[in-house]
Amino acid sequence: MRKVPLIILLFTSLTATHAQRVLSLDSCRALALHNNKQINISRLQQDVAMNAKKAMRTNYLPKVDVLGGYQYMSRETSVLNNTLKSTISNLGTTGMQHLGSALSGISSQITELVQQGVISAQQAQQLGALMQKIGNGPIAQHIGAVGNSIGEKIVDAFRTDTRNIFAGSIMLRQPIYMGGAITAANRMADISEQMADDDLNLKTQATLYDIDQAYWTVVSLRQKQKLAISYRDLVKKLNGDVHKMIKEGVATRADGLKVDVKVNEADMQITQVDDGLSLAKMLLCQLCGLPMNEEIVLLDEESENLNASAIQASTYIPDSTLSSRPEIRLLQNTVELSKENTKLVRSAYLPHVALTGGYMVTNPNMFNGFQKKFSGVWNVGVLIQVPIWNWFESSYKIRASKSASNIAKMQLSEAQEKINLQIAQSRYKVSEAQKRLAMAEKNIISAEENLRCAQVGFREGVMETTDVMAAQTAWQKAQSQKIDAEVDVKLSNVNLQKALGILN
């Protein structure tokens, strides 16, 4: 029957272990790089820069636009004025009036011919009757009507009927020379894409640096947690021995109280370390993109030796420009970008040449008189723009752009000097951390031997309780210094890699 609770306990332990996520340093880095929002933003910025670069390349190619429109006008355009319209519309009537006036003049001439005896009175009467028939008879009315009709047709032919206007066109524009603006803009797009890559590299290194710091902090606190438990066990064992000695009368109650205080201090240290470890794991989960309350176990938590030997970063020698640092590359890109911006500013004040062409249709159109149908025409041309005078605006803007380039160069030089100093400091810290670790390992040997001698002396009755507690405290301090030294070697090497720009 006792086997059943044991099986249940074993199953519960296996279930709890299975629920915990075991993470190594590499897996923490991978999770952070995948889930970090700033890195994901930089990846999207890379996509933005790439598409902006592709869009800028299209400026070398011809652009084709199609336009179309409709417009209603309240009045139509008129080629003839109102007086002229009235005169032409009454062309037949006016003509017959002029014909009547002419016939009246002929009648007076016929009278003179009769008086002169050229024609007889009977002939003159016949001519008068004929002219009267021509001027006022049906023939005259018919000729007047025909003339008026012709005049109205002429007026109608001159109507534009522009109240409803339809128009459409297709246009082509091909830049030939734009003062170098297109080349400069494309070069700026290339630099912007490179800056997006460098920004991603910068945020990646910053994320890896934070992950390494958080990871080794958790490992350090876990090692100190185990150390605190071991120290408490030592103090509790001493506490038990002292209380036995008090019962036997070979130790005083004051000795027991001193040991009790040490036990309480050891318990408090465990509580503080537990709280610090929980907070450190929450921070690590947050950096990895995991729920902060998720149970995680780090691969190096239970390692007795953290293998704190530094990698060969201390022997890496960067180039003179420190281009391995993404910050330097970003400043170099800024300098190049300012130079291209100067070219872009200058191009606005140089001649521009462009080829244009297209086809335009309108309704009504005037290509064959006024016609209410669509008709169009092709056109090809060259557009040239030459700035002549701008009150030295171009000189001022170019000087301002060059000054911005000089500022960027100075910032780059200053950053290179500071990074050189940072690299030197990081190298010293790596060397110092390695020496501190070597000293801590030696101190561990001395502290363990001191504790052993104190415990033996206490059992033999030749050493006091305070001597044993002092030896235990020294042992704990030496162990804690060793843990700090091992983690410090790891972190100082990470600092050096970040300073060199090779943290990946």
Coordinates of C-alpha atoms in Angstrom, one line a residue:
M1 CA 0.0 0.0 0.0
R2 CA 2.9 2.3 0.6
K3 CA 3.9 2.0 -3.1
V4 CA 0.8 3.9 -4.3
P5 CA 1.7 7.3 -2.8
L6 CA 5.3 6.8 -4.0
I7 CA 4.1 6.3 -7.6
I8 CA 1.8 9.3 -7.3
L9 CA 4.6 11.5 -6.0
L10 CA 6.9 10.2 -8.8
F11 CA 4.2 11.0 -11.5
T12 CA 3.7 14.5 -10.0
S13 CA 7.4 15.2 -10.1
L14 CA 7.7 14.0 -13.7
T15 CA 4.7 16.1 -14.7
A16 CA 6.2 19.2 -13.0
T17 CA 9.5 18.6 -14.7
H18 CA 7.9 18.2 -18.0
A19 CA 6.0 21.5 -17.6
Q20 CA 9.2 23.4 -17.2
R21 CA 10.9 24.8 -20.3
V22 CA 14.6 24.1 -20.4
L23 CA 16.5 26.9 -22.2
S24 CA 20.1 27.2 -23.2
L25 CA 21.9 30.5 -24.0
D26 CA 21.5 29.9 -27.7
S27 CA 17.8 29.1 -27.4
C28 CA 17.2 32.3 -25.4
R29 CA 19.0 34.3 -28.1
A30 CA 16.9 32.7 -30.8
L31 CA 13.7 33.4 -29.0
A32 CA 14.7 37.0 -28.3
L33 CA 15.7 37.6 -32.0
H34 CA 12.4 36.1 -33.2
N35 CA 10.1 37.8 -30.7
N36 CA 11.8 41.2 -30.1
K37 CA 9.4 43.9 -31.4
Q38 CA 12.2 46.4 -32.1
I39 CA 14.0 43.8 -34.3
N40 CA 10.8 43.0 -36.1
I41 CA 10.3 46.8 -36.7
S42 CA 13.8 47.0 -38.2
R43 CA 13.0 44.1 -40.5
L44 CA 9.9 45.9 -41.7
Q45 CA 12.0 49.0 -42.2
Q46 CA 14.3 46.9 -44.3
D47 CA 11.3 46.1 -46.5
V48 CA 10.4 49.7 -46.7
A49 CA 13.9 50.7 -47.7
M50 CA 14.0 48.0 -50.4
N51 CA 10.7 49.0 -51.9
A52 CA 11.7 52.7 -51.8
K53 CA 14.9 51.8 -53.7
K54 CA 13.0 49.9 -56.3
A55 CA 10.6 52.8 -56.7
M56 CA 13.5 55.2 -57.1
R57 CA 14.9 53.1 -59.9
T58 CA 11.8 53.7 -62.0
N59 CA 12.7 57.4 -62.4
Y60 CA 15.1 56.4 -65.2
L61 CA 12.1 55.0 -67.2
P62 CA 9.4 56.8 -69.1
K63 CA 6.2 57.6 -67.4
V64 CA 2.8 57.2 -69.2
D65 CA -0.3 59.0 -68.0
V66 CA -3.9 58.8 -69.3
L67 CA -6.2 61.8 -68.7
G68 CA -9.9 62.1 -69.3
G69 CA -12.6 64.6 -68.5
Y70 CA -16.0 66.2 -69.1
Q71 CA -17.0 69.8 -68.6
Y72 CA -20.4 71.5 -68.9
M73 CA -20.4 75.2 -69.8
S74 CA -23.5 77.5 -69.2
R75 CA -22.8 79.4 -72.5
E76 CA -21.3 78.3 -75.7
T77 CA -18.4 80.0 -77.4
S78 CA -19.4 82.1 -80.5
V79 CA -17.2 83.0 -83.4
L80 CA -19.8 85.4 -84.9
N81 CA -21.3 88.4 -83.0
N82 CA -25.0 88.9 -82.8
T83 CA -25.2 91.6 -85.5
L84 CA -23.3 89.5 -88.0
K85 CA -25.5 86.5 -87.2
S86 CA -28.6 88.6 -88.0
T87 CA -27.1 90.0 -91.2
I88 CA -26.1 86.5 -92.5
S89 CA -29.4 84.9 -91.5
N90 CA -31.4 87.6 -93.5
L91 CA -29.0 87.4 -96.5
G92 CA -31.9 86.8 -99.0
T93 CA -34.1 89.6 -97.7
T94 CA -31.2 92.0 -97.6
G95 CA -30.1 91.0 -101.1
M96 CA -33.6 91.7 -102.6
Q97 CA -33.7 95.0 -100.8
H98 CA -30.4 95.9 -102.5
L99 CA -31.8 94.6 -105.8
G100 CA -34.9 96.8 -105.4
S101 CA -32.7 99.8 -104.9
A102 CA -30.7 98.9 -108.0
L103 CA -33.9 98.6 -110.1
S104 CA -35.1 102.0 -108.9
G105 CA -31.9 103.4 -110.3
I106 CA -32.4 101.6 -113.6
S107 CA -36.0 103.0 -113.8
S108 CA -34.7 106.6 -113.7
Q109 CA -32.1 105.7 -116.4
I110 CA -34.9 104.3 -118.6
T111 CA -36.8 107.5 -118.3
E112 CA -33.8 109.5 -119.5
L113 CA -33.4 107.1 -122.4
V114 CA -37.0 107.7 -123.5
Q115 CA -36.4 111.5 -123.3
Q116 CA -33.4 111.1 -125.5
G117 CA -35.3 109.1 -128.0
V118 CA -33.1 106.0 -127.6
I119 CA -36.1 103.8 -126.7
S120 CA -39.8 104.3 -127.2
A121 CA -42.3 104.9 -124.4
Q122 CA -43.9 101.5 -125.1
Q123 CA -40.5 99.8 -124.7
A124 CA -39.9 101.7 -121.5
Q125 CA -43.3 100.6 -120.1
Q126 CA -42.5 97.0 -120.9
L127 CA -39.1 97.2 -119.1
G128 CA -40.7 98.9 -116.1
A129 CA -43.3 96.1 -115.9
L130 CA -40.6 93.5 -116.1
M131 CA -38.5 95.1 -113.4
Q132 CA -41.5 95.4 -111.1
K133 CA -42.2 91.7 -111.6
I134 CA -38.6 90.9 -110.8
G135 CA -38.4 93.1 -107.7
N136 CA -41.8 92.3 -106.1
G137 CA -43.0 89.1 -107.7
P138 CA -42.9 85.4 -106.7
I139 CA -39.4 85.1 -108.1
A140 CA -38.1 87.8 -105.8
Q141 CA -39.8 86.2 -102.8
H142 CA -38.3 82.8 -103.8
I143 CA -34.8 84.2 -104.2
G144 CA -35.2 86.0 -100.8
A145 CA -36.2 82.8 -99.1
V146 CA -33.4 80.8 -100.6
G147 CA -30.9 83.5 -99.5
N148 CA -32.2 83.5 -96.0
S149 CA -31.9 79.7 -95.8
I150 CA -28.4 79.8 -97.0
G151 CA -27.5 82.5 -94.4
E152 CA -29.0 80.4 -91.6
K153 CA -27.0 77.4 -92.7
I154 CA -23.9 79.6 -92.6
V155 CA -24.7 80.8 -89.1
D156 CA -25.4 77.2 -88.0
A157 CA -22.1 76.1 -89.5
F158 CA -20.2 78.6 -87.3
R159 CA -21.9 77.3 -84.0
T160 CA -19.3 75.7 -81.7
D161 CA -21.7 74.1 -79.3
T162 CA -19.1 74.0 -76.6
R163 CA -21.5 73.6 -73.7
N164 CA -20.6 69.9 -73.4
I165 CA -16.9 69.3 -73.8
F166 CA -15.2 65.9 -73.7
A167 CA -11.5 65.5 -73.7
G168 CA -8.9 62.8 -73.2
S169 CA -5.2 62.3 -73.7
I170 CA -2.3 59.9 -73.2
M171 CA 1.0 61.5 -72.3
L172 CA 4.6 60.2 -72.1
R173 CA 7.4 61.8 -70.2
Q174 CA 11.0 60.7 -70.5
P175 CA 13.7 62.5 -68.4
I176 CA 16.9 63.0 -70.4
Y177 CA 19.0 65.2 -68.0
M178 CA 17.8 66.3 -64.6
G179 CA 21.0 67.8 -63.3
G180 CA 22.0 64.5 -61.7
A181 CA 19.0 64.5 -59.4
I182 CA 17.9 61.0 -60.4
T183 CA 21.4 59.5 -59.9
A184 CA 21.7 61.2 -56.5
A185 CA 18.2 60.1 -55.4
N186 CA 19.0 56.5 -56.3
R187 CA 22.3 56.6 -54.5
M188 CA 20.5 58.0 -51.4
A189 CA 18.0 55.1 -51.7
D190 CA 20.9 52.6 -51.7
I191 CA 22.4 54.2 -48.6
S192 CA 19.0 54.2 -46.8
E193 CA 18.7 50.5 -47.5
Q194 CA 22.2 49.9 -46.0
M195 CA 21.2 52.0 -43.0
A196 CA 18.2 49.8 -42.5
D197 CA 20.5 46.8 -42.5
D198 CA 22.9 48.4 -40.1
D199 CA 20.0 49.4 -37.8
L200 CA 18.9 45.8 -37.7
N201 CA 22.4 44.7 -36.8
L202 CA 22.6 47.3 -34.1
K203 CA 19.3 46.2 -32.5
T204 CA 20.3 42.6 -32.9
Q205 CA 23.5 43.2 -31.0
A206 CA 21.7 45.2 -28.3
T207 CA 19.2 42.4 -27.9
L208 CA 21.9 39.7 -27.6
Y209 CA 23.7 41.8 -25.1
D210 CA 20.6 42.2 -22.9
I211 CA 19.9 38.4 -23.2
D212 CA 23.4 37.5 -22.2
Q213 CA 23.2 39.8 -19.2
A214 CA 19.9 38.5 -18.1
Y215 CA 20.9 34.8 -18.7
W216 CA 24.1 34.9 -16.7
T217 CA 22.4 37.0 -14.0
V218 CA 19.9 34.1 -13.6
V219 CA 22.7 31.6 -13.6
S220 CA 24.6 33.6 -11.0
L221 CA 21.5 33.9 -8.7
R222 CA 20.8 30.2 -9.1
Q223 CA 24.4 29.4 -8.0
K224 CA 24.1 31.8 -5.1
Q225 CA 20.8 30.2 -4.2
K226 CA 22.4 26.8 -4.0
L227 CA 25.3 28.4 -2.0
A228 CA 22.9 30.0 0.4
I229 CA 21.2 26.7 1.0
S230 CA 24.5 24.9 1.5
Y231 CA 25.5 27.7 3.9
R232 CA 22.3 27.4 5.8
D233 CA 22.8 23.6 6.1
L234 CA 26.2 24.2 7.5
V235 CA 24.9 26.7 10.0
K236 CA 22.0 24.4 11.0
K237 CA 24.4 21.5 11.6
L238 CA 26.5 23.8 13.7
N239 CA 23.4 24.9 15.5
G240 CA 22.4 21.3 16.3
D241 CA 25.9 20.5 17.6
V242 CA 25.9 23.7 19.8
H243 CA 22.6 22.9 21.3
K244 CA 23.7 19.3 22.1
M245 CA 26.8 20.8 23.7
I246 CA 24.6 23.2 25.7
K247 CA 22.6 20.2 27.1
E248 CA 25.9 18.5 28.0
G249 CA 27.1 21.8 29.7
V250 CA 30.2 22.3 27.5
A251 CA 28.7 25.3 25.7
T252 CA 26.9 28.4 26.9
R253 CA 23.5 29.6 25.9
A254 CA 25.1 32.7 24.4
D255 CA 26.8 30.5 21.9
G256 CA 23.5 29.0 21.0
L257 CA 21.9 32.4 20.5
K258 CA 24.8 33.5 18.2
V259 CA 24.3 30.4 16.1
D260 CA 20.5 30.9 16.0
V261 CA 21.1 34.4 14.7
K262 CA 23.3 33.0 11.9
V263 CA 20.5 30.5 11.0
N264 CA 18.0 33.3 10.7
E265 CA 20.4 35.3 8.6
A266 CA 21.0 32.3 6.4
D267 CA 17.2 31.9 5.9
M268 CA 16.8 35.6 5.1
Q269 CA 19.6 35.3 2.5
I270 CA 17.7 32.4 0.9
T271 CA 14.5 34.4 0.8
Q272 CA 16.3 37.4 -0.8
V273 CA 18.1 35.2 -3.4
D274 CA 14.8 33.4 -4.2
D275 CA 13.0 36.8 -4.8
G276 CA 15.9 38.0 -6.9
L277 CA 16.0 34.8 -8.9
S278 CA 12.2 35.0 -9.6
L279 CA 12.5 38.6 -10.8
A280 CA 15.6 37.8 -13.0
K281 CA 13.7 34.9 -14.6
M282 CA 10.7 37.1 -15.3
L283 CA 13.0 39.6 -17.0
L284 CA 14.6 36.9 -19.1
C285 CA 11.1 35.6 -20.1
Q286 CA 10.1 39.1 -21.1
L287 CA 13.2 39.5 -23.3
C288 CA 12.6 36.1 -24.9
G289 CA 9.0 36.9 -25.6
L290 CA 7.6 34.3 -23.2
P291 CA 4.9 34.7 -20.6
M292 CA 6.6 36.2 -17.5
N293 CA 5.1 33.6 -15.2
E294 CA 6.3 30.6 -17.3
E295 CA 8.5 28.1 -15.5
I296 CA 11.9 28.0 -17.1
V297 CA 15.1 26.2 -16.2
L298 CA 18.4 27.3 -17.7
L299 CA 20.9 24.7 -19.0
D300 CA 23.8 26.2 -17.0
E301 CA 21.9 26.6 -13.7
E302 CA 23.1 23.3 -12.2
S303 CA 26.6 23.4 -13.7
E304 CA 29.3 23.2 -11.0
N305 CA 31.8 24.9 -13.2
L306 CA 30.6 27.6 -15.6
N307 CA 33.5 27.1 -17.9
A308 CA 34.3 30.8 -17.7
S309 CA 37.3 30.8 -20.0
A310 CA 37.1 33.7 -22.4
I311 CA 36.9 33.1 -26.2
Q312 CA 39.3 34.7 -28.5
A313 CA 37.5 38.1 -28.7
S314 CA 40.4 39.7 -26.8
T315 CA 42.7 38.9 -29.8
Y316 CA 40.4 40.3 -32.4
I317 CA 41.8 43.5 -34.0
P318 CA 39.2 45.7 -35.8
D319 CA 40.1 47.8 -38.8
S320 CA 41.1 51.4 -38.4
T321 CA 37.7 52.8 -39.3
L322 CA 35.9 50.4 -36.8
S323 CA 33.4 49.5 -39.5
S324 CA 32.6 46.3 -37.6
R325 CA 30.5 48.5 -35.2
P326 CA 27.0 49.1 -36.6
E327 CA 27.0 52.6 -35.0
I328 CA 30.0 53.6 -37.0
R329 CA 28.5 52.2 -40.2
L330 CA 25.4 54.2 -39.5
L331 CA 27.4 57.4 -39.1
Q332 CA 29.4 56.6 -42.2
N333 CA 26.1 56.2 -44.1
T334 CA 25.0 59.5 -42.7
V335 CA 28.1 61.2 -44.1
E336 CA 27.5 59.6 -47.5
L337 CA 23.8 60.5 -47.4
S338 CA 24.7 64.2 -46.7
K339 CA 27.1 64.2 -49.7
E340 CA 24.4 62.9 -52.0
N341 CA 21.9 65.4 -50.6
T342 CA 24.4 68.2 -51.6
K343 CA 24.3 66.8 -55.2
L344 CA 20.5 66.7 -55.0
V345 CA 20.3 70.3 -53.9
R346 CA 22.7 71.4 -56.7
S347 CA 20.7 69.5 -59.3
A348 CA 17.7 71.7 -58.7
Y349 CA 19.6 74.7 -60.1
L350 CA 21.0 73.0 -63.2
P351 CA 19.3 72.7 -66.6
H352 CA 16.6 70.0 -66.9
V353 CA 15.8 68.3 -70.3
A354 CA 12.8 66.0 -70.8
L355 CA 11.2 64.4 -73.8
T356 CA 7.4 64.6 -74.0
G357 CA 4.9 63.0 -76.4
G358 CA 1.3 61.9 -76.5
Y359 CA -2.1 61.8 -78.2
M360 CA -5.1 64.1 -77.4
V361 CA -8.7 63.8 -78.4
T362 CA -11.6 66.3 -77.9
N363 CA -15.3 66.5 -78.6
P364 CA -16.2 68.9 -80.2
N365 CA -13.0 69.4 -82.2
M366 CA -11.7 72.0 -84.6
F367 CA -9.5 69.9 -86.8
N368 CA -12.0 70.0 -89.7
G369 CA -14.2 72.9 -88.8
F370 CA -16.5 72.5 -85.8
Q371 CA -17.5 68.8 -85.4
K372 CA -19.3 67.1 -82.6
K373 CA -17.3 63.9 -82.6
F374 CA -14.0 62.7 -81.1
S375 CA -10.9 63.5 -83.1
G376 CA -7.3 63.7 -82.0
V377 CA -3.8 64.7 -82.8
W378 CA -0.3 63.4 -81.9
N379 CA 2.4 65.6 -80.4
V380 CA 6.1 65.2 -79.6
G381 CA 8.2 67.8 -77.9
V382 CA 11.3 68.6 -75.8
L383 CA 11.0 70.5 -72.6
I384 CA 14.0 72.5 -71.4
Q385 CA 14.2 74.4 -68.1
V386 CA 17.3 76.6 -67.4
P387 CA 17.4 78.5 -64.1
I388 CA 18.8 82.0 -64.8
W389 CA 18.6 84.0 -61.6
N390 CA 17.6 83.0 -58.0
W391 CA 19.3 85.6 -55.8
F392 CA 22.1 83.2 -54.8
E393 CA 19.5 80.8 -53.3
S394 CA 21.4 77.8 -54.8
S395 CA 24.7 78.9 -53.2
Y396 CA 23.1 79.3 -49.8
K397 CA 21.5 75.9 -49.9
I398 CA 24.6 74.1 -51.2
R399 CA 26.7 75.7 -48.4
A400 CA 24.2 74.6 -45.8
S401 CA 24.2 71.0 -47.1
K402 CA 28.0 71.0 -47.1
S403 CA 28.1 72.2 -43.5
A404 CA 25.7 69.3 -42.6
S405 CA 28.2 66.9 -44.2
N406 CA 31.1 68.4 -42.1
I407 CA 29.0 68.0 -39.0
A408 CA 28.4 64.3 -39.8
K409 CA 32.1 63.8 -40.4
M410 CA 32.9 65.3 -37.0
Q411 CA 30.4 63.1 -35.3
L412 CA 31.9 60.1 -37.0
S413 CA 35.4 61.0 -35.9
E414 CA 34.2 61.6 -32.3
A415 CA 32.4 58.3 -32.2
Q416 CA 35.5 56.4 -33.4
E417 CA 37.6 58.0 -30.7
K418 CA 35.1 57.0 -28.0
I419 CA 34.8 53.5 -29.3
N420 CA 38.5 53.0 -29.3
L421 CA 38.5 54.0 -25.7
Q422 CA 35.6 51.6 -25.0
I423 CA 37.5 48.7 -26.6
A424 CA 40.6 49.4 -24.5
Q425 CA 38.5 49.5 -21.3
S426 CA 36.7 46.3 -22.3
R427 CA 40.0 44.5 -22.9
Y428 CA 41.3 45.6 -19.5
K429 CA 38.1 44.4 -17.9
V430 CA 38.4 41.0 -19.5
S431 CA 42.0 40.6 -18.2
E432 CA 40.9 41.9 -14.8
A433 CA 38.0 39.4 -14.6
Q434 CA 40.3 36.5 -15.5
K435 CA 42.7 37.5 -12.8
R436 CA 39.9 37.8 -10.3
L437 CA 38.6 34.4 -11.2
A438 CA 42.1 32.9 -10.6
M439 CA 42.3 34.5 -7.2
A440 CA 38.8 33.4 -6.3
E441 CA 39.7 29.8 -7.1
K442 CA 42.7 30.0 -4.9
N443 CA 40.6 31.6 -2.1
I444 CA 38.2 28.7 -2.4
I445 CA 40.9 26.2 -1.6
S446 CA 42.1 28.3 1.4
A447 CA 38.5 28.8 2.7
E448 CA 37.7 25.1 2.4
E449 CA 40.8 24.2 4.3
N450 CA 40.1 26.9 6.9
L451 CA 36.6 25.6 7.4
R452 CA 37.8 22.0 7.7
C453 CA 40.3 23.0 10.3
A454 CA 37.7 25.0 12.2
Q455 CA 35.2 22.1 12.2
V456 CA 37.9 19.7 13.4
G457 CA 39.0 22.1 16.1
F458 CA 35.5 22.6 17.2
R459 CA 34.8 18.9 17.5
E460 CA 38.1 18.5 19.5
G461 CA 37.1 21.4 21.7
V462 CA 40.0 23.6 21.0
M463 CA 38.1 26.2 18.9
E464 CA 35.1 28.4 19.8
T465 CA 31.8 28.6 18.1
T466 CA 32.6 32.0 16.8
D467 CA 35.7 30.6 15.0
V468 CA 33.6 28.0 13.2
M469 CA 31.0 30.7 12.2
A470 CA 33.8 32.9 10.9
A471 CA 35.2 30.1 8.9
Q472 CA 31.7 29.3 7.5
T473 CA 31.2 33.0 6.6
A474 CA 34.6 33.2 4.9
W475 CA 33.8 30.0 3.0
Q476 CA 30.5 31.4 1.8
K477 CA 32.2 34.7 0.8
A478 CA 34.9 32.8 -1.2
Q479 CA 32.2 30.7 -3.0
S480 CA 30.2 33.9 -3.7
Q481 CA 33.2 35.6 -5.1
K482 CA 34.0 32.7 -7.3
I483 CA 30.5 32.7 -8.7
D484 CA 30.7 36.5 -9.3
A485 CA 34.1 36.1 -10.9
E486 CA 32.9 33.3 -13.3
V487 CA 29.9 35.4 -14.4
D488 CA 32.1 38.5 -14.6
V489 CA 34.4 36.7 -17.1
K490 CA 31.3 35.8 -19.2
L491 CA 29.9 39.3 -19.1
S492 CA 33.2 41.2 -19.6
N493 CA 33.8 39.1 -22.7
V494 CA 30.2 39.9 -23.9
N495 CA 31.0 43.6 -23.4
L496 CA 34.2 43.2 -25.4
Q497 CA 32.4 41.5 -28.2
K498 CA 29.8 44.3 -28.3
A499 CA 32.5 47.0 -28.2
L500 CA 34.3 45.2 -31.1
G501 CA 31.0 44.9 -33.0
I502 CA 31.3 41.1 -33.3
L503 CA 28.5 40.0 -31.0
N504 CA 26.3 37.6 -32.9

